[in-house]
Short mmCIF file of N, CA and C in Angstrom, two decimals:
data_model
loop_
_atom_site.label_atom_id
_atom_site.label_comp_id
_atom_site.label_asym_id
_atom_site.label_seq_id
_atom_site.Cartn_x
_atom_site.Cartn_y
_atom_site.Cartn_z
N MET A 1 -11.78 -12.91 -3.72
CA MET A 1 -13.02 -12.34 -5.11
C MET A 1 -12.86 -10.78 -4.92
N PRO A 2 -12.98 -10.40 -6.21
CA PRO A 2 -12.45 -8.53 -6.18
C PRO A 2 -14.16 -8.14 -5.56
N PRO A 3 -13.12 -7.08 -4.56
CA PRO A 3 -14.68 -5.42 -4.12
C PRO A 3 -15.68 -5.61 -5.57
N ALA A 4 -15.88 -4.80 -5.17
CA ALA A 4 -16.68 -3.74 -6.43
C ALA A 4 -16.50 -3.07 -6.92
N ASP A 5 -15.79 -2.26 -5.89
CA ASP A 5 -14.50 -1.02 -6.09
C ASP A 5 -13.95 -1.45 -7.05
N PHE A 6 -14.05 -2.51 -7.68
CA PHE A 6 -12.38 -3.09 -8.46
C PHE A 6 -12.70 -3.84 -9.13
N PRO A 7 -13.52 -3.38 -10.20
CA PRO A 7 -14.29 -4.28 -11.46
C PRO A 7 -12.43 -5.46 -11.88
N PRO A 8 -12.89 -6.47 -12.27
CA PRO A 8 -11.71 -7.12 -13.01
C PRO A 8 -11.01 -6.54 -13.76
N GLN A 9 -11.92 -5.36 -15.26
CA GLN A 9 -11.17 -4.87 -16.33
C GLN A 9 -10.10 -3.72 -15.31
N LEU A 10 -10.23 -3.49 -14.43
CA LEU A 10 -9.59 -2.16 -13.72
C LEU A 10 -8.12 -2.71 -12.70
N HIS A 11 -7.90 -4.05 -12.82
CA HIS A 11 -6.81 -4.54 -11.75
C HIS A 11 -5.78 -4.40 -12.38
N ASP A 12 -5.69 -4.45 -13.85
CA ASP A 12 -4.12 -3.78 -14.25
C ASP A 12 -3.69 -2.45 -14.55
N SER A 13 -5.32 -1.86 -14.59
CA SER A 13 -4.98 -0.62 -14.34
C SER A 13 -4.31 0.42 -13.08
N VAL A 14 -5.22 -0.51 -12.04
CA VAL A 14 -5.10 0.10 -10.06
C VAL A 14 -3.82 -0.22 -10.12
N SER A 15 -3.68 -1.67 -10.50
CA SER A 15 -2.13 -1.93 -9.45
C SER A 15 -0.77 -0.85 -10.17
N CYS A 16 -0.98 -0.91 -11.58
CA CYS A 16 -0.07 -0.47 -12.16
C CYS A 16 0.38 1.53 -11.74
N SER A 17 -1.03 1.52 -11.80
CA SER A 17 -1.07 3.53 -10.97
C SER A 17 -0.76 3.48 -10.29
N ILE A 18 -0.93 2.34 -8.69
CA ILE A 18 -0.29 3.03 -6.90
C ILE A 18 0.82 2.53 -7.40
N ALA A 19 1.21 1.74 -8.08
CA ALA A 19 3.00 1.11 -8.14
C ALA A 19 3.75 1.93 -8.71
N ALA A 20 3.38 3.13 -9.62
CA ALA A 20 4.19 4.28 -10.33
C ALA A 20 4.04 5.54 -9.20
N ALA A 21 2.99 5.54 -8.54
CA ALA A 21 2.73 6.73 -8.16
C ALA A 21 3.76 6.69 -6.97
N ALA A 22 3.42 5.06 -6.67
CA ALA A 22 4.28 5.12 -5.34
C ALA A 22 5.85 5.49 -5.59
N ARG A 23 6.23 5.07 -7.06
CA ARG A 23 8.11 5.44 -7.87
C ARG A 23 8.15 6.85 -7.73
N TYR A 24 6.77 7.44 -8.44
CA TYR A 24 7.49 9.08 -8.74
C TYR A 24 7.28 9.49 -7.34
N GLY A 25 6.47 9.56 -6.48
CA GLY A 25 6.57 10.12 -5.35
C GLY A 25 5.03 11.27 -4.87
N ILE A 26 4.41 10.93 -6.41
CA ILE A 26 2.80 10.89 -6.29
C ILE A 26 1.33 10.90 -5.65
N PRO A 27 0.98 11.23 -5.08
CA PRO A 27 -0.26 10.61 -4.54
C PRO A 27 -0.82 9.46 -5.27
N ALA A 28 -1.15 8.72 -4.80
CA ALA A 28 -1.99 7.26 -5.58
C ALA A 28 -3.78 7.65 -6.11
N ASN A 29 -4.14 8.62 -5.40
CA ASN A 29 -5.63 8.59 -5.23
C ASN A 29 -5.18 9.71 -6.52
N ILE A 30 -4.65 10.91 -7.13
CA ILE A 30 -4.71 11.77 -7.78
C ILE A 30 -3.68 10.94 -9.16
N MET A 31 -3.11 10.00 -8.94
CA MET A 31 -2.41 9.15 -10.15
C MET A 31 -3.68 8.14 -10.83
N LEU A 32 -4.84 7.33 -9.91
CA LEU A 32 -5.87 6.55 -10.74
C LEU A 32 -7.00 7.75 -11.05
N ALA A 33 -6.93 8.75 -10.64
CA ALA A 33 -7.84 9.68 -10.94
C ALA A 33 -7.66 10.04 -12.44
N VAL A 34 -6.14 10.53 -12.68
CA VAL A 34 -6.04 10.52 -14.08
C VAL A 34 -5.82 9.72 -14.61
N ALA A 35 -5.88 8.01 -14.51
CA ALA A 35 -5.22 6.88 -15.47
C ALA A 35 -7.53 6.85 -15.80
N GLU A 36 -7.78 7.33 -14.54
CA GLU A 36 -9.80 6.98 -15.28
C GLU A 36 -10.26 7.69 -16.03
N SER A 37 -9.41 9.16 -15.96
CA SER A 37 -10.47 10.05 -16.56
C SER A 37 -9.34 9.29 -18.23
N GLU A 38 -8.71 9.35 -18.25
CA GLU A 38 -7.94 8.87 -19.60
C GLU A 38 -8.87 7.84 -20.77
N ALA A 39 -9.08 7.15 -19.65
CA ALA A 39 -9.81 6.24 -19.70
C ALA A 39 -8.97 5.13 -20.54
N GLY A 40 -8.10 4.57 -21.41
CA GLY A 40 -6.95 4.29 -22.78
C GLY A 40 -7.48 2.92 -22.32
N SER A 41 -6.46 2.33 -23.01
CA SER A 41 -6.59 0.73 -22.93
C SER A 41 -5.14 0.09 -23.82
N PRO A 42 -4.68 -0.49 -23.70
CA PRO A 42 -3.45 -1.47 -24.21
C PRO A 42 -4.18 -1.14 -25.74
N GLY A 43 -2.89 -0.93 -26.51
CA GLY A 43 -3.38 -1.31 -28.04
C GLY A 43 -3.80 0.35 -29.04
N LEU A 44 -4.82 0.81 -28.06
CA LEU A 44 -6.09 1.61 -28.38
C LEU A 44 -5.40 3.30 -29.08
N TRP A 45 -5.22 3.68 -30.28
CA TRP A 45 -5.39 4.80 -30.65
C TRP A 45 -6.29 6.03 -30.97
N VAL A 46 -6.89 6.35 -30.83
CA VAL A 46 -7.41 7.77 -30.96
C VAL A 46 -6.79 8.90 -31.50
N LYS A 47 -7.95 8.67 -32.59
CA LYS A 47 -7.16 10.10 -33.40
C LYS A 47 -8.54 11.75 -33.18
N ASN A 48 -6.85 12.48 -33.55
CA ASN A 48 -7.65 14.03 -32.77
C ASN A 48 -7.26 14.57 -34.04
N ARG A 49 -8.90 15.58 -34.22
CA ARG A 49 -8.86 16.25 -35.12
C ARG A 49 -7.64 16.77 -35.55
N ASN A 50 -6.70 17.18 -35.18
CA ASN A 50 -5.83 17.96 -35.48
C ASN A 50 -4.38 17.20 -35.79
N GLY A 51 -4.93 16.02 -36.29
CA GLY A 51 -3.95 14.60 -37.23
C GLY A 51 -3.39 14.02 -36.04
N THR A 52 -2.64 14.77 -35.17
CA THR A 52 -2.87 13.35 -34.08
C THR A 52 -3.45 12.73 -33.59
N SER A 53 -2.76 11.63 -32.58
CA SER A 53 -3.54 10.54 -32.23
C SER A 53 -3.08 10.71 -30.57
N ASP A 54 -4.09 9.76 -29.85
CA ASP A 54 -3.64 10.31 -28.51
C ASP A 54 -4.07 7.98 -28.34
N VAL A 55 -2.66 7.83 -27.56
CA VAL A 55 -1.75 6.58 -27.37
C VAL A 55 -2.35 5.52 -26.31
N GLY A 56 -2.85 4.11 -26.49
CA GLY A 56 -2.76 3.31 -25.47
C GLY A 56 -3.32 3.76 -23.60
N SER A 57 -2.94 3.27 -22.72
CA SER A 57 -3.68 3.51 -21.68
C SER A 57 -3.51 4.29 -21.02
N MET A 58 -2.65 5.50 -20.97
CA MET A 58 -2.78 6.65 -20.82
C MET A 58 -3.02 7.72 -21.79
N GLN A 59 -3.80 7.36 -22.93
CA GLN A 59 -3.74 8.76 -23.79
C GLN A 59 -2.45 9.36 -24.14
N PHE A 60 -1.22 9.03 -24.50
CA PHE A 60 -0.15 9.99 -24.37
C PHE A 60 -0.66 10.18 -25.75
N ASN A 61 -0.25 11.83 -26.14
CA ASN A 61 -0.29 12.49 -27.10
C ASN A 61 0.50 12.04 -28.69
N THR A 62 0.74 11.70 -29.65
CA THR A 62 2.06 11.51 -30.21
C THR A 62 1.99 12.40 -30.62
N ALA A 63 2.03 13.55 -30.67
CA ALA A 63 3.10 14.87 -30.51
C ALA A 63 4.00 14.65 -29.11
N TYR A 64 3.46 15.02 -28.36
CA TYR A 64 4.40 15.19 -26.97
C TYR A 64 5.05 13.23 -27.03
N LEU A 65 5.27 12.34 -27.18
CA LEU A 65 5.87 11.54 -27.46
C LEU A 65 6.68 11.58 -28.84
N ALA A 66 6.62 12.70 -29.73
CA ALA A 66 8.37 13.17 -30.58
C ALA A 66 9.02 13.39 -29.77
N THR A 67 8.05 14.25 -28.78
CA THR A 67 9.18 14.77 -28.33
C THR A 67 10.06 13.95 -27.54
N LEU A 68 9.86 13.14 -27.17
CA LEU A 68 10.26 12.19 -26.23
C LEU A 68 11.41 10.85 -27.00
N GLY A 69 11.22 10.52 -28.24
CA GLY A 69 11.66 9.65 -28.63
C GLY A 69 12.93 9.70 -28.86
N LYS A 70 13.98 11.38 -28.37
CA LYS A 70 15.14 11.41 -28.28
C LYS A 70 15.42 10.44 -27.31
N TYR A 71 14.53 9.80 -26.82
CA TYR A 71 14.85 8.96 -25.18
C TYR A 71 14.73 7.67 -25.20
N GLY A 72 14.35 7.07 -26.94
CA GLY A 72 13.86 5.25 -27.05
C GLY A 72 12.75 5.72 -27.09
N ILE A 73 11.54 6.55 -26.30
CA ILE A 73 10.49 6.38 -26.56
C ILE A 73 9.64 6.07 -27.46
N THR A 74 9.05 4.81 -27.27
CA THR A 74 8.36 4.59 -29.14
C THR A 74 6.62 5.39 -28.49
N PRO A 75 5.64 5.70 -29.37
CA PRO A 75 4.44 5.24 -28.85
C PRO A 75 4.01 3.34 -29.35
N GLN A 76 4.88 2.51 -30.27
CA GLN A 76 3.80 1.62 -29.65
C GLN A 76 4.50 0.94 -28.32
N ALA A 77 5.77 1.51 -28.09
CA ALA A 77 5.93 1.03 -26.53
C ALA A 77 4.61 1.57 -25.58
N VAL A 78 4.29 2.75 -25.66
CA VAL A 78 3.88 3.31 -24.80
C VAL A 78 1.93 2.73 -25.17
N ALA A 79 1.43 2.22 -26.23
CA ALA A 79 0.29 1.87 -26.30
C ALA A 79 0.39 0.14 -25.76
N ALA A 80 1.39 -0.32 -26.30
CA ALA A 80 1.71 -2.49 -25.80
C ALA A 80 1.09 -2.15 -23.63
N PRO A 81 0.83 -3.52 -23.41
CA PRO A 81 -0.26 -3.69 -22.42
C PRO A 81 1.00 -3.89 -21.28
N GLY A 82 0.75 -3.38 -19.77
CA GLY A 82 1.66 -3.39 -18.40
C GLY A 82 1.64 -2.32 -18.41
N CYS A 83 2.45 -2.15 -17.03
CA CYS A 83 2.50 -0.45 -16.80
C CYS A 83 3.44 0.14 -17.09
N TYR A 84 3.99 0.25 -18.21
CA TYR A 84 5.20 1.16 -19.08
C TYR A 84 4.24 2.53 -19.20
N ALA A 85 3.47 2.01 -19.60
CA ALA A 85 2.32 3.77 -19.72
C ALA A 85 2.02 4.58 -18.35
N TYR A 86 2.14 3.07 -17.86
CA TYR A 86 1.76 4.06 -15.99
C TYR A 86 2.83 4.80 -16.04
N GLU A 87 3.79 3.72 -15.78
CA GLU A 87 4.93 4.89 -15.26
C GLU A 87 5.45 5.68 -16.34
N LEU A 88 5.30 5.88 -17.42
CA LEU A 88 5.83 7.22 -18.78
C LEU A 88 4.84 8.20 -17.32
N ALA A 89 3.44 8.22 -17.08
CA ALA A 89 2.10 9.08 -17.02
C ALA A 89 2.57 9.64 -15.37
N ALA A 90 3.11 8.67 -14.53
CA ALA A 90 3.51 8.86 -13.60
C ALA A 90 4.59 10.36 -13.40
N TRP A 91 5.44 9.99 -14.19
CA TRP A 91 6.81 10.35 -14.69
C TRP A 91 6.47 12.04 -15.27
N ARG A 92 5.50 12.34 -15.78
CA ARG A 92 4.97 12.74 -16.34
C ARG A 92 4.45 13.43 -15.93
N LEU A 93 3.58 13.05 -14.65
CA LEU A 93 2.76 13.83 -13.98
C LEU A 93 3.49 14.65 -12.74
N ARG A 94 4.80 14.02 -12.32
CA ARG A 94 5.64 14.52 -11.02
C ARG A 94 6.23 15.54 -11.46
N ARG A 95 6.57 15.58 -13.41
CA ARG A 95 7.29 17.14 -13.58
C ARG A 95 6.23 18.28 -13.69
N HIS A 96 5.14 17.94 -14.17
CA HIS A 96 3.93 18.97 -13.55
C HIS A 96 3.72 18.99 -12.58
N ILE A 97 3.86 18.34 -11.81
CA ILE A 97 3.24 19.22 -10.05
C ILE A 97 4.64 19.79 -9.65
N GLN A 98 5.82 19.41 -10.08
CA GLN A 98 7.42 20.19 -9.46
C GLN A 98 6.72 21.72 -10.16
N LYS A 99 7.05 21.57 -11.73
CA LYS A 99 7.57 22.59 -12.49
C LYS A 99 6.45 23.53 -12.70
N ASP A 100 5.58 23.35 -13.32
CA ASP A 100 4.56 23.87 -13.50
C ASP A 100 3.88 25.24 -12.99
N GLN A 101 3.32 26.39 -13.22
CA GLN A 101 2.28 26.95 -12.09
C GLN A 101 0.87 26.79 -12.07
N GLY A 102 1.09 27.15 -10.17
CA GLY A 102 -0.97 27.23 -10.63
C GLY A 102 -1.05 26.24 -8.86
N ASP A 103 -2.23 25.59 -8.38
CA ASP A 103 -1.54 24.56 -7.55
C ASP A 103 -2.25 23.63 -7.79
N LEU A 104 -2.00 22.26 -6.98
CA LEU A 104 -1.68 21.68 -7.11
C LEU A 104 -2.94 20.37 -8.82
N TRP A 105 -4.09 20.90 -8.37
CA TRP A 105 -5.53 20.45 -9.39
C TRP A 105 -5.02 21.35 -10.44
N THR A 106 -4.66 22.28 -10.50
CA THR A 106 -3.82 22.65 -12.09
C THR A 106 -3.11 22.39 -12.31
N LYS A 107 -2.12 22.06 -11.94
CA LYS A 107 -0.42 21.42 -12.32
C LYS A 107 -1.26 20.12 -13.06
N ALA A 108 -1.96 18.97 -12.31
CA ALA A 108 -2.36 17.49 -12.50
C ALA A 108 -2.95 17.64 -14.03
N ALA A 109 -4.00 18.74 -13.36
CA ALA A 109 -4.84 18.81 -15.10
C ALA A 109 -3.70 19.11 -16.00
N ASN A 110 -2.51 19.77 -16.34
CA ASN A 110 -1.67 20.05 -17.23
C ASN A 110 -1.45 18.22 -17.69
N TYR A 111 -1.47 17.62 -17.61
CA TYR A 111 -1.57 16.34 -17.52
C TYR A 111 -2.82 16.08 -19.70
N HIS A 112 -3.66 16.63 -18.87
CA HIS A 112 -4.56 16.35 -20.21
C HIS A 112 -4.47 17.57 -20.85
N SER A 113 -4.46 19.44 -20.78
CA SER A 113 -3.93 20.32 -21.60
C SER A 113 -4.14 21.68 -20.47
N ARG A 114 -3.24 22.24 -20.77
CA ARG A 114 -2.65 23.54 -20.05
C ARG A 114 -3.77 24.84 -21.22
N THR A 115 -4.78 24.16 -21.73
CA THR A 115 -5.86 25.46 -22.50
C THR A 115 -6.56 25.31 -21.00
N PRO A 116 -6.80 26.93 -20.90
CA PRO A 116 -7.37 27.03 -19.67
C PRO A 116 -9.12 26.43 -19.70
N ILE A 117 -10.00 26.57 -20.74
CA ILE A 117 -11.10 25.37 -20.90
C ILE A 117 -11.04 24.13 -20.42
N HIS A 118 -9.74 23.68 -20.89
CA HIS A 118 -10.30 22.08 -21.19
C HIS A 118 -9.15 21.86 -19.70
N ASN A 119 -8.53 22.64 -19.21
CA ASN A 119 -7.88 22.49 -18.10
C ASN A 119 -9.01 22.31 -16.59
N VAL A 120 -9.58 23.44 -16.84
CA VAL A 120 -10.71 23.93 -16.11
C VAL A 120 -12.07 22.65 -15.56
N ARG A 121 -11.90 22.33 -16.69
CA ARG A 121 -12.63 20.86 -16.49
C ARG A 121 -11.90 19.85 -15.59
N TYR A 122 -11.42 19.29 -16.63
CA TYR A 122 -9.90 18.50 -16.25
C TYR A 122 -10.24 18.18 -15.17
N ARG A 123 -9.42 19.49 -14.43
CA ARG A 123 -9.10 20.02 -12.52
C ARG A 123 -10.35 19.69 -12.29
N GLN A 124 -12.02 19.97 -12.54
CA GLN A 124 -13.02 19.62 -11.56
C GLN A 124 -12.97 17.70 -11.17
N ALA A 125 -13.13 17.71 -12.50
CA ALA A 125 -12.79 16.52 -12.97
C ALA A 125 -11.82 15.12 -12.07
N LEU A 126 -10.58 15.31 -11.61
CA LEU A 126 -9.88 15.15 -11.06
C LEU A 126 -9.82 15.51 -9.23
N ILE A 127 -10.82 16.36 -9.08
CA ILE A 127 -10.66 16.53 -7.43
C ILE A 127 -12.10 15.64 -6.97
N THR A 128 -12.86 15.39 -7.92
CA THR A 128 -14.30 15.17 -7.94
C THR A 128 -13.57 12.91 -7.33
N LYS A 129 -12.74 12.55 -8.44
CA LYS A 129 -12.71 11.47 -8.39
C LYS A 129 -11.73 10.63 -8.02
N SER A 130 -10.88 12.20 -7.26
CA SER A 130 -9.39 12.10 -6.49
C SER A 130 -10.05 11.55 -5.34
N ALA A 131 -11.12 12.34 -4.82
CA ALA A 131 -11.61 12.10 -3.28
C ALA A 131 -12.73 10.32 -3.42
N ARG A 132 -12.70 10.04 -4.40
CA ARG A 132 -13.20 9.05 -4.48
C ARG A 132 -12.62 7.92 -4.39
N TRP A 133 -11.07 7.80 -5.46
CA TRP A 133 -10.09 7.26 -5.14
C TRP A 133 -9.20 6.97 -3.81
N ALA A 134 -9.40 8.17 -2.70
CA ALA A 134 -9.30 8.00 -1.80
C ALA A 134 -10.20 7.23 -0.45
N GLU A 135 -11.57 7.47 -0.91
CA GLU A 135 -12.49 7.03 -0.33
C GLU A 135 -12.00 5.16 -0.37
N ARG A 136 -12.01 5.08 -1.49
CA ARG A 136 -11.93 3.35 -2.33
C ARG A 136 -10.38 2.55 -1.45
N LEU A 137 -9.43 4.15 -1.67
CA LEU A 137 -8.08 2.93 -0.63
C LEU A 137 -8.11 3.19 0.80
N GLU A 138 -8.94 3.76 1.19
CA GLU A 138 -8.50 3.72 2.93
C GLU A 138 -9.60 2.83 2.75
N ARG A 139 -11.11 2.50 2.50
CA ARG A 139 -11.58 1.11 2.86
C ARG A 139 -10.82 -0.38 2.54
N CYS A 140 -9.61 0.09 1.45
CA CYS A 140 -9.05 -1.14 1.57
C CYS A 140 -8.00 -1.45 2.42
N THR A 141 -6.84 0.01 2.63
CA THR A 141 -6.41 -0.43 4.27
C THR A 141 -7.70 -0.79 5.43
N ALA A 142 -8.44 -0.43 5.20
CA ALA A 142 -9.49 -1.31 6.87
C ALA A 142 -9.29 -2.16 6.12
N GLY A 143 -8.97 -3.40 5.78
CA GLY A 143 -9.34 -4.20 5.14
C GLY A 143 -11.09 -5.13 4.99
N SER A 144 -11.37 -3.82 4.10
CA SER A 144 -13.10 -4.49 3.46
C SER A 144 -12.92 -4.90 1.90
N CYS A 145 -11.42 -4.93 1.96
CA CYS A 145 -11.47 -5.32 0.50
C CYS A 145 -10.22 -7.07 0.43
N GLY A 146 -11.74 -7.69 -0.25
CA GLY A 146 -11.39 -8.66 -0.38
C GLY A 146 -10.29 -9.61 -1.17
N TYR A 147 -9.87 -8.22 -2.58
CA TYR A 147 -8.85 -7.84 -3.16
C TYR A 147 -8.07 -6.91 -3.52
N VAL A 148 -6.67 -6.82 -3.16
CA VAL A 148 -5.94 -4.98 -3.81
C VAL A 148 -4.90 -5.29 -4.45
N PRO A 149 -5.39 -5.20 -5.61
CA PRO A 149 -4.56 -5.69 -6.97
C PRO A 149 -2.76 -4.44 -6.92
N THR A 150 -2.67 -4.67 -6.02
CA THR A 150 -0.98 -3.99 -5.62
C THR A 150 -0.09 -4.51 -5.46
N GLN A 151 0.22 -6.29 -6.11
CA GLN A 151 1.33 -7.32 -5.97
C GLN A 151 2.06 -6.22 -6.40
N ARG A 152 2.82 -5.55 -7.20
CA ARG A 152 3.46 -4.71 -7.92
C ARG A 152 4.18 -3.87 -6.72
N LEU A 153 3.56 -3.84 -5.91
CA LEU A 153 3.95 -2.42 -4.85
C LEU A 153 4.58 -3.03 -3.72
N THR A 154 5.68 -2.35 -3.43
CA THR A 154 6.60 -2.67 -2.09
C THR A 154 6.31 -1.53 -0.95
N SER A 155 6.57 0.09 -1.91
CA SER A 155 6.21 1.04 -0.59
C SER A 155 5.35 1.82 -1.50
N PHE A 156 5.16 3.09 -0.05
CA PHE A 156 4.64 4.06 -1.03
C PHE A 156 5.50 5.63 -0.32
N ALA A 157 5.60 6.14 -1.54
CA ALA A 157 5.98 7.11 -1.15
C ALA A 157 5.38 8.30 -0.61
N THR A 158 5.74 9.02 0.10
CA THR A 158 4.81 10.73 0.58
C THR A 158 5.38 11.29 0.35
N PRO A 159 4.13 12.04 -0.68
CA PRO A 159 4.26 13.22 -1.20
C PRO A 159 4.24 14.12 -0.78
N GLY A 160 4.86 15.38 -1.21
CA GLY A 160 5.18 16.74 -0.51
C GLY A 160 4.00 18.17 -0.82
N HIS A 161 2.70 17.38 -1.10
CA HIS A 161 2.14 18.61 -1.93
C HIS A 161 0.78 18.50 -1.87
N SER A 162 0.32 18.48 0.48
CA SER A 162 -0.87 18.39 0.17
C SER A 162 -1.42 19.62 0.82
N ALA A 163 0.14 20.11 1.14
CA ALA A 163 -0.72 21.76 1.71
C ALA A 163 -1.17 22.53 0.87
N GLN A 164 -1.38 22.14 -0.32
CA GLN A 164 -1.55 23.28 -1.58
C GLN A 164 -3.42 22.24 -2.23
N LEU A 165 -3.50 21.48 -1.56
CA LEU A 165 -4.67 20.73 -1.67
C LEU A 165 -6.10 21.80 -1.00
N PRO A 166 -6.62 21.98 -2.10
CA PRO A 166 -8.17 22.66 -1.08
C PRO A 166 -8.88 21.85 0.08
N GLN A 167 -8.42 21.94 0.86
CA GLN A 167 -8.96 21.30 2.15
C GLN A 167 -10.53 21.25 2.33
N GLN A 168 -11.20 22.90 1.66
CA GLN A 168 -12.78 22.35 1.56
C GLN A 168 -13.51 21.52 0.73
N THR A 169 -12.48 21.32 -0.31
CA THR A 169 -12.98 20.52 -1.97
C THR A 169 -12.78 19.31 -1.53
N VAL A 170 -11.87 18.76 -0.98
CA VAL A 170 -12.05 17.06 -0.61
C VAL A 170 -10.93 17.17 0.40
N ALA A 171 -11.75 15.62 1.06
CA ALA A 171 -12.08 15.25 2.56
C ALA A 171 -10.18 14.98 2.65
N ARG A 172 -9.63 14.05 2.21
CA ARG A 172 -8.63 13.76 2.32
C ARG A 172 -7.74 13.63 1.05
N PRO A 173 -7.33 15.47 0.59
CA PRO A 173 -6.83 15.45 -0.20
C PRO A 173 -5.01 15.24 -0.14
N GLY A 174 -4.81 14.65 0.57
CA GLY A 174 -2.95 14.08 0.69
C GLY A 174 -3.42 12.77 1.04
N TYR A 175 -4.07 11.88 1.14
CA TYR A 175 -3.94 10.70 1.79
C TYR A 175 -3.09 10.08 0.56
N VAL A 176 -1.82 8.97 1.52
CA VAL A 176 -1.44 8.13 0.58
C VAL A 176 -1.26 6.45 2.15
N PRO A 177 -1.69 5.65 1.50
CA PRO A 177 -1.91 4.74 2.34
C PRO A 177 -1.04 4.10 2.88
N ARG A 178 -0.94 3.48 4.34
CA ARG A 178 -0.08 3.07 4.79
C ARG A 178 0.82 1.50 4.18
N ALA A 179 -0.53 0.98 4.08
CA ALA A 179 0.18 -0.33 3.86
C ALA A 179 -0.97 -1.34 2.89
N ILE A 180 -0.76 -1.87 2.21
CA ILE A 180 -1.60 -3.05 1.27
C ILE A 180 -0.67 -3.48 0.93
N VAL A 181 -2.10 -4.88 1.10
CA VAL A 181 -1.37 -5.89 1.23
C VAL A 181 -2.20 -7.44 -0.19
N ALA A 182 -1.39 -7.30 -1.04
CA ALA A 182 -2.01 -8.64 -2.54
C ALA A 182 -2.92 -10.15 -1.34
N ILE A 183 -3.83 -9.77 -1.20
CA ILE A 183 -4.54 -11.25 -0.45
C ILE A 183 -4.98 -12.19 -2.42
N PRO A 184 -3.66 -13.12 -2.03
CA PRO A 184 -4.40 -13.98 -2.85
C PRO A 184 -5.90 -14.94 -3.25
N ALA A 185 -6.29 -14.81 -3.95
CA ALA A 185 -7.24 -15.35 -4.88
C ALA A 185 -7.08 -16.84 -4.69
N ARG A 186 -8.87 -16.84 -4.52
CA ARG A 186 -8.75 -18.43 -3.52
C ARG A 186 -9.28 -19.59 -5.13
#
């Protein structure tokens, strides 16, 4: 039976986000916060005022995707169901964390926008959502979840960015679960 923290419509999003975070060495709670903030879904295309569109589960902008076309990445592939959009998002998030200026939260918020006014709002939402996801994940590792949607997950990477997190804002900012196992559905 799925716990209240993971409603059925989030199982794929949670599973894909955690697996992608592990693969790309970013904190799972931050990846989950970005996925929650983007709030997309497979096949979703949202038209923006500037003529671009945000595509799929992780709401990739078509202008950004155009630069990735030389690697064979298409908006249609990003819009499709499955974990591809989450993998691409984790790759992009890791690049922001490694290459951008500022603290970890500002870098992670660059996923959404580098424009200061938009970045600040998104950054604050990420801090709040990341703390909530860390709590949820910790409860699951303590065994209180009847279902943990991580069947694709084999291991977790250890992010090297916990020292940059504001300790006073987030209780466990560098949280990385030690082991999450899938419990078969009844």
